XYZ file of N, CA and C in Angstrom:
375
model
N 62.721 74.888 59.457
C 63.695 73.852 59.264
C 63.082 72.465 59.494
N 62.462 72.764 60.889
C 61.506 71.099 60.818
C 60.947 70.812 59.763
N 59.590 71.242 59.197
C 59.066 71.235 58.311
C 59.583 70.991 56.673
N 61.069 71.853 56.560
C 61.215 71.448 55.373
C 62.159 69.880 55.401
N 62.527 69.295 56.796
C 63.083 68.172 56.820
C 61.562 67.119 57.216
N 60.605 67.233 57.521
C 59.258 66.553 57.313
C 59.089 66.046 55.752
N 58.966 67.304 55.173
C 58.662 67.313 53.799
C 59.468 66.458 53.095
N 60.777 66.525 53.411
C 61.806 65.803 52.542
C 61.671 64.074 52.605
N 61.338 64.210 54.261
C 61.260 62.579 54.568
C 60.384 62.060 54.087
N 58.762 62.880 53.912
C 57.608 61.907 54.018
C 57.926 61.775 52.042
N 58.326 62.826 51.700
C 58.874 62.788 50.096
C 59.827 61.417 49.999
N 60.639 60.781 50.175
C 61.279 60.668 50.306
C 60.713 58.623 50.727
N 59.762 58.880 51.478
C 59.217 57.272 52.140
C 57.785 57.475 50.546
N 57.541 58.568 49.995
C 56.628 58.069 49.281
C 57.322 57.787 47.723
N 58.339 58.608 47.951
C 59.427 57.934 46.091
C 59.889 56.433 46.461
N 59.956 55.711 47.751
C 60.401 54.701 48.051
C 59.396 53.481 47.844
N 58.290 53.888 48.448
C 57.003 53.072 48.453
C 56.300 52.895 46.961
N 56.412 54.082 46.251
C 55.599 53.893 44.430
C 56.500 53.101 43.540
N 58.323 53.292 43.872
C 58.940 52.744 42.836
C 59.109 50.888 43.337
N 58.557 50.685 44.356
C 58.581 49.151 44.607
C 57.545 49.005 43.773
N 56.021 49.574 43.375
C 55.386 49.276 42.843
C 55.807 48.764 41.359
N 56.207 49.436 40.834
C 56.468 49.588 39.328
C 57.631 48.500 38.820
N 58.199 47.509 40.047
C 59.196 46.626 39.764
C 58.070 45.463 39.350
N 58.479 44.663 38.259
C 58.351 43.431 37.746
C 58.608 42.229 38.576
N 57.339 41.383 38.361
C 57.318 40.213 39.415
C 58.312 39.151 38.588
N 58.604 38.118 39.469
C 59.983 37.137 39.344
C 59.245 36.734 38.328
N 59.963 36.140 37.053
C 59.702 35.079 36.422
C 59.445 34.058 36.431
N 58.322 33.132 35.902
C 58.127 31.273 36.717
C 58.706 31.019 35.425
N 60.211 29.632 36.039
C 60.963 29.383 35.076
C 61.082 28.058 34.975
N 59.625 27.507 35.580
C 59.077 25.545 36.391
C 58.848 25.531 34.802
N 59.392 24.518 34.550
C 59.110 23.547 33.100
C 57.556 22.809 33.335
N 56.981 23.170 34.740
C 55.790 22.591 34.161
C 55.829 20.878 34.759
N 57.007 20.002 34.811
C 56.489 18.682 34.501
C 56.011 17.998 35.971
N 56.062 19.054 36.947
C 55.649 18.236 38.749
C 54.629 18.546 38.429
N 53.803 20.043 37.935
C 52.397 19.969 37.976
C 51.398 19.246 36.937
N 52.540 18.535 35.693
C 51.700 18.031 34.757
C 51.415 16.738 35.582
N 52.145 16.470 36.232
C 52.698 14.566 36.833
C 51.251 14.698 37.810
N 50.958 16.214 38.420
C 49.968 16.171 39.670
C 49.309 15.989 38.836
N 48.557 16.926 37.981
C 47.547 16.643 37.000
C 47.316 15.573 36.402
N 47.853 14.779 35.989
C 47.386 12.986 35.771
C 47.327 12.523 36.774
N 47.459 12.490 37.923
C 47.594 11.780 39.115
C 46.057 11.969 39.714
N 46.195 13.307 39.765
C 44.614 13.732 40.204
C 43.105 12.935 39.212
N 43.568 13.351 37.766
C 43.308 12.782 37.114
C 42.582 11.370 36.724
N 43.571 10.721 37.198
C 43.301 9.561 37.024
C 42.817 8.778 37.998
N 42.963 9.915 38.781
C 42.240 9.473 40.447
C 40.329 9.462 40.193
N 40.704 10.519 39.825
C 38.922 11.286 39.665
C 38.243 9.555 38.426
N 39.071 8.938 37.538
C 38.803 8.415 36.684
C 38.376 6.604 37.082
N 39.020 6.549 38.538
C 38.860 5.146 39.331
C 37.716 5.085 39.962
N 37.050 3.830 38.896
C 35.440 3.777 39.981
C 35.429 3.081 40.712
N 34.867 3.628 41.947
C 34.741 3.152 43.273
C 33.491 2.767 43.395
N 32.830 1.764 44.795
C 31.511 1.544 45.112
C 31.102 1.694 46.354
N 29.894 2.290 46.800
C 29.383 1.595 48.630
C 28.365 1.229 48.539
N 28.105 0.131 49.277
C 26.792 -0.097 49.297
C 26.240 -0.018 50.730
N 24.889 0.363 50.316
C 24.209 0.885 51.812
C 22.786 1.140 51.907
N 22.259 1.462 52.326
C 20.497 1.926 52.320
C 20.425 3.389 51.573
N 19.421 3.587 50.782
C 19.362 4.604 50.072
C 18.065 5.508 51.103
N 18.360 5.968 51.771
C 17.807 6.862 53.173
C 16.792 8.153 52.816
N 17.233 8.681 51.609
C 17.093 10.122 50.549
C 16.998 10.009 49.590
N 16.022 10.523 49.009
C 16.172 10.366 47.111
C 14.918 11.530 46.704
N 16.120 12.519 46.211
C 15.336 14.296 45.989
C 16.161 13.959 44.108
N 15.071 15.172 43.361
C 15.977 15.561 42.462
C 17.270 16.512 42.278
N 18.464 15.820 41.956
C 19.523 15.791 41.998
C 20.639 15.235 43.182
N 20.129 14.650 44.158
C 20.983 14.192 45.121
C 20.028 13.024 46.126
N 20.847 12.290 46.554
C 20.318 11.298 47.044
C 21.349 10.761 48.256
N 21.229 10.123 49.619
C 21.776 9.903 50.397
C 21.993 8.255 50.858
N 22.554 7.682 50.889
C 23.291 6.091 51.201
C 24.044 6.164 52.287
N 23.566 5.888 53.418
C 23.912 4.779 54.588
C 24.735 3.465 54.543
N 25.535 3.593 54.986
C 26.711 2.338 55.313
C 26.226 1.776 56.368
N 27.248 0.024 55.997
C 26.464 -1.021 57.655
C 27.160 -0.014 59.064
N 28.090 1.060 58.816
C 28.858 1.363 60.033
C 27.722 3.019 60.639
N 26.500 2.808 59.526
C 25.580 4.123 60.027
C 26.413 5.522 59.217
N 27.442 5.295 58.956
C 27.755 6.800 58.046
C 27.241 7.077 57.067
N 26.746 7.920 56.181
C 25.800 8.881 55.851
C 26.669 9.394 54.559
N 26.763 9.151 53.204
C 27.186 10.074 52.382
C 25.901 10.299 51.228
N 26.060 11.843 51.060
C 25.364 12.033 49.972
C 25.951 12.432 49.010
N 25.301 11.558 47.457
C 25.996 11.993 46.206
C 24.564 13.186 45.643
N 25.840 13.738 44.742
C 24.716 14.997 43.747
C 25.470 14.379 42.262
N 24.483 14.920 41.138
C 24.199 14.694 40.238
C 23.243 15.733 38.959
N 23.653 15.724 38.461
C 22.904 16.355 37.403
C 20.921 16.246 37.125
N 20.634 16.725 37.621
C 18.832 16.300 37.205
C 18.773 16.232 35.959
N 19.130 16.610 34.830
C 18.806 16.194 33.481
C 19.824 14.428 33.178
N 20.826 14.570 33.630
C 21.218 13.149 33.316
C 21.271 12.538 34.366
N 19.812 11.804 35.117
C 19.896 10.754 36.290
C 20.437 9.581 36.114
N 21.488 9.547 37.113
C 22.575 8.098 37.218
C 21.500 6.696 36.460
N 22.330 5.635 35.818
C 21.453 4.684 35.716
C 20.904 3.800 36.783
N 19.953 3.467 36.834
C 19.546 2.654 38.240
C 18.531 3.340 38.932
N 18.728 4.595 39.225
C 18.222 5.392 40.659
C 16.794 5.363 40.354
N 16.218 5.420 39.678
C 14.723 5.233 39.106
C 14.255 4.129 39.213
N 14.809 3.251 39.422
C 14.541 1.864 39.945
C 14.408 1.207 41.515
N 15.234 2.454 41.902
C 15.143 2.299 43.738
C 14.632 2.861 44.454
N 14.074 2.379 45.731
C 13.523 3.421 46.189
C 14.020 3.473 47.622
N 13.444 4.311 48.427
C 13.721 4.929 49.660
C 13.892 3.740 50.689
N 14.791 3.003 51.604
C 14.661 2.263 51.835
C 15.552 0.937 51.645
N 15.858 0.901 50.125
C 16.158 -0.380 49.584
C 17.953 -0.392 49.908
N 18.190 -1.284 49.710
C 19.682 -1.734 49.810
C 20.271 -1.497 48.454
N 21.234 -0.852 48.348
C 21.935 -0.202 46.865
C 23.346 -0.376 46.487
N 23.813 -0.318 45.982
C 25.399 -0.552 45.457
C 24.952 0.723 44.604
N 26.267 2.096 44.783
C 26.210 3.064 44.028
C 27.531 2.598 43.616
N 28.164 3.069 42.580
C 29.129 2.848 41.812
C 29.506 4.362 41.029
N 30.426 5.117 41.311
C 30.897 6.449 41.595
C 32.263 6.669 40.793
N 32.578 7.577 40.969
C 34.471 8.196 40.332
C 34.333 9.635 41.340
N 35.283 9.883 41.863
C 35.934 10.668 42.270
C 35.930 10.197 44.128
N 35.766 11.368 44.822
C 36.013 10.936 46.307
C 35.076 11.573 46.965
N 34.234 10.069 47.851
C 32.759 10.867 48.833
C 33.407 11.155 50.125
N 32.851 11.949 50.817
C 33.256 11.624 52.621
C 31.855 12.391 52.837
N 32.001 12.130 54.208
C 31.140 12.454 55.298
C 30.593 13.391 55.624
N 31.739 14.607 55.151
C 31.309 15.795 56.003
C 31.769 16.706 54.427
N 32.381 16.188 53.802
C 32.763 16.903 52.676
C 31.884 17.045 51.351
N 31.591 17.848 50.432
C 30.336 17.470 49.275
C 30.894 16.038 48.538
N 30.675 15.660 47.414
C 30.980 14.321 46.262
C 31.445 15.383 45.484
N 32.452 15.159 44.855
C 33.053 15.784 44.009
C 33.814 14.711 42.795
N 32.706 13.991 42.632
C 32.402 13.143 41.264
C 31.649 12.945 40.750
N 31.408 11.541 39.688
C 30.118 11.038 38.858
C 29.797 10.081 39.372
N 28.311 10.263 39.472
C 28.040 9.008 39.712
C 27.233 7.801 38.836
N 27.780 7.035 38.519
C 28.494 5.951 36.933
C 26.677 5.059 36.958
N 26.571 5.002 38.883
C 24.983 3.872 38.484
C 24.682 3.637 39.875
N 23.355 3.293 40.192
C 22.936 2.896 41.308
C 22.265 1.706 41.126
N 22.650 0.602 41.605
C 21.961 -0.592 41.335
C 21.688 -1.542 43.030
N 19.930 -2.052 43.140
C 19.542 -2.635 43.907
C 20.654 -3.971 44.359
N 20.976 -4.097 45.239
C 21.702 -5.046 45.871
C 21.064 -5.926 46.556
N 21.237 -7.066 46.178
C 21.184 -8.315 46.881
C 20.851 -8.349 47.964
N 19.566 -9.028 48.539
C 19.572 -9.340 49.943
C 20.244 -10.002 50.252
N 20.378 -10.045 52.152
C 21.484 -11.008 52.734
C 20.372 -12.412 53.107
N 21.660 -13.680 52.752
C 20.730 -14.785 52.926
C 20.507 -15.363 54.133
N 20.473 -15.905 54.925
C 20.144 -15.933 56.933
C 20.212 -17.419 56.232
Protein backbone atom coordinates (compact mmCIF):
# COMPACT_ATOMS: atom_id res chain seq x y z
CA UNK A 1 0.00 0.00 0.00
CA UNK A 2 2.92 2.36 0.82
CA UNK A 3 4.60 1.79 -2.20
CA UNK A 4 1.77 1.91 -4.50
CA UNK A 5 0.89 5.47 -2.81
CA UNK A 6 4.92 6.42 -3.36
CA UNK A 7 4.48 5.54 -6.87
CA UNK A 8 1.41 7.55 -7.39
CA UNK A 9 2.96 10.65 -5.73
CA UNK A 10 6.41 10.69 -7.19
CA UNK A 11 4.08 10.00 -10.63
CA UNK A 12 2.18 12.50 -9.94
CA UNK A 13 5.16 15.52 -8.85
CA UNK A 14 6.78 14.27 -12.22
CA UNK A 15 3.32 14.84 -14.62
CA UNK A 16 3.41 18.21 -12.65
CA UNK A 17 7.02 19.25 -13.18
CA UNK A 18 7.21 18.16 -17.38
CA UNK A 19 3.81 19.84 -18.16
CA UNK A 20 5.18 23.34 -16.72
CA UNK A 21 7.76 22.66 -19.21
CA UNK A 22 5.79 22.50 -22.33
CA UNK A 23 3.78 25.89 -21.38
CA UNK A 24 4.59 28.88 -23.71
CA UNK A 25 6.52 31.89 -22.52
CA UNK A 26 4.45 35.37 -22.09
CA UNK A 27 4.32 37.32 -25.09
CA UNK A 28 6.51 40.81 -25.39
CA UNK A 29 3.69 43.14 -26.37
CA UNK A 30 6.44 46.61 -25.76
CA UNK A 31 5.91 48.56 -29.04
CA UNK A 32 9.50 48.95 -28.89
CA UNK A 33 9.55 52.92 -28.59
CA UNK A 34 11.49 53.26 -24.71
CA UNK A 35 14.12 50.99 -26.17
CA UNK A 36 14.28 52.75 -29.55
CA UNK A 37 14.41 56.36 -27.48
CA UNK A 38 17.47 54.34 -25.32
CA UNK A 39 19.04 53.44 -28.48
CA UNK A 40 19.47 57.01 -29.90
CA UNK A 41 20.31 58.26 -26.67
CA UNK A 42 23.11 55.84 -26.25
CA UNK A 43 23.73 56.53 -29.61
CA UNK A 44 24.24 59.70 -29.87
CA UNK A 45 26.13 59.64 -26.82
CA UNK A 46 28.80 57.29 -28.30
CA UNK A 47 28.63 60.07 -31.37
CA UNK A 48 29.77 63.32 -28.96
CA UNK A 49 33.42 64.10 -29.24
CA UNK A 50 35.01 64.63 -26.26
CA UNK A 51 38.82 65.68 -25.36
CA UNK A 52 41.73 65.31 -22.48
CA UNK A 53 44.64 66.54 -22.56
CA UNK A 54 47.58 65.16 -20.71
CA UNK A 55 51.08 63.51 -21.08
CA UNK A 56 51.17 60.66 -23.40
CA UNK A 57 53.07 58.20 -20.67
CA UNK A 58 52.56 54.84 -23.22
CA UNK A 59 52.53 54.41 -26.76
CA UNK A 60 52.41 50.39 -27.85
CA UNK A 61 50.71 49.22 -31.04
CA UNK A 62 47.17 49.59 -30.60
CA UNK A 63 46.82 51.44 -27.30
CA UNK A 64 48.41 54.20 -25.75
CA UNK A 65 48.09 55.85 -22.22
CA UNK A 66 47.46 59.87 -21.26
CA UNK A 67 47.93 61.30 -17.90
CA UNK A 68 45.84 64.19 -16.63
CA UNK A 69 47.21 67.48 -14.60
CA UNK A 70 45.14 65.55 -11.59
CA UNK A 71 47.82 62.28 -12.26
CA UNK A 72 44.81 59.99 -13.50
CA UNK A 73 45.79 57.59 -16.00
CA UNK A 74 43.40 56.61 -18.95
CA UNK A 75 44.21 54.35 -21.64
CA UNK A 76 42.67 54.46 -25.13
CA UNK A 77 42.79 51.26 -27.67
CA UNK A 78 42.44 51.44 -31.20
CA UNK A 79 42.70 49.56 -34.18
CA UNK A 80 46.54 48.92 -35.38
CA UNK A 81 45.65 48.99 -39.00
CA UNK A 82 43.80 52.39 -38.72
CA UNK A 83 46.19 54.56 -36.29
CA UNK A 84 44.30 57.64 -34.87
CA UNK A 85 45.54 60.80 -36.77
CA UNK A 86 48.32 62.50 -34.91
CA UNK A 87 49.76 59.60 -32.75
CA UNK A 88 52.73 59.15 -35.13
CA UNK A 89 53.66 62.45 -34.53
CA UNK A 90 53.97 62.16 -30.69
CA UNK A 91 55.95 60.80 -28.66
CA UNK A 92 56.39 59.38 -25.18
CA UNK A 93 56.47 62.19 -22.98
CA UNK A 94 54.90 65.02 -24.92
CA UNK A 95 51.82 66.96 -23.90
CA UNK A 96 48.68 65.80 -26.12
CA UNK A 97 45.08 66.72 -26.64
CA UNK A 98 43.36 63.28 -27.64
CA UNK A 99 40.05 63.97 -29.08
CA UNK A 100 37.73 60.71 -28.66
CA UNK A 101 33.72 59.58 -28.92
CA UNK A 102 32.41 57.41 -26.55
CA UNK A 103 33.31 57.20 -22.61
CA UNK A 104 37.06 56.74 -20.97
CA UNK A 105 37.42 56.12 -17.15
CA UNK A 106 39.98 54.97 -15.03
CA UNK A 107 39.45 51.71 -14.14
CA UNK A 108 37.05 50.83 -16.94
CA UNK A 109 38.42 49.83 -20.80
CA UNK A 110 37.55 53.01 -23.72
CA UNK A 111 34.77 51.90 -25.32
CA UNK A 112 35.13 54.37 -28.27
CA UNK A 113 37.04 56.03 -31.27
CA UNK A 114 39.56 57.69 -31.06
CA UNK A 115 38.93 60.75 -33.79
CA UNK A 116 43.00 62.22 -33.27
CA UNK A 117 45.82 62.87 -31.09
CA UNK A 118 47.32 66.14 -31.48
CA UNK A 119 50.61 67.77 -29.70
CA UNK A 120 49.43 70.53 -27.39
CA UNK A 121 50.71 73.67 -26.71
CA UNK A 122 53.18 74.44 -24.19
CA UNK A 123 52.33 76.43 -21.11
CA UNK A 124 53.71 80.03 -21.30
CA UNK A 125 55.46 81.10 -17.63
Amino acid sequence: MKKTLMVFACTALLAASLSACGSKPAENTDTGTASSAAASSSSSEQQQENTLTGSLDEKKNGMFVVTDAEGAAYEFTYDPSNTPKGLDDAAEGDSVTVTYTGTVSEVDSFDGTVVSVEKAEAAQN
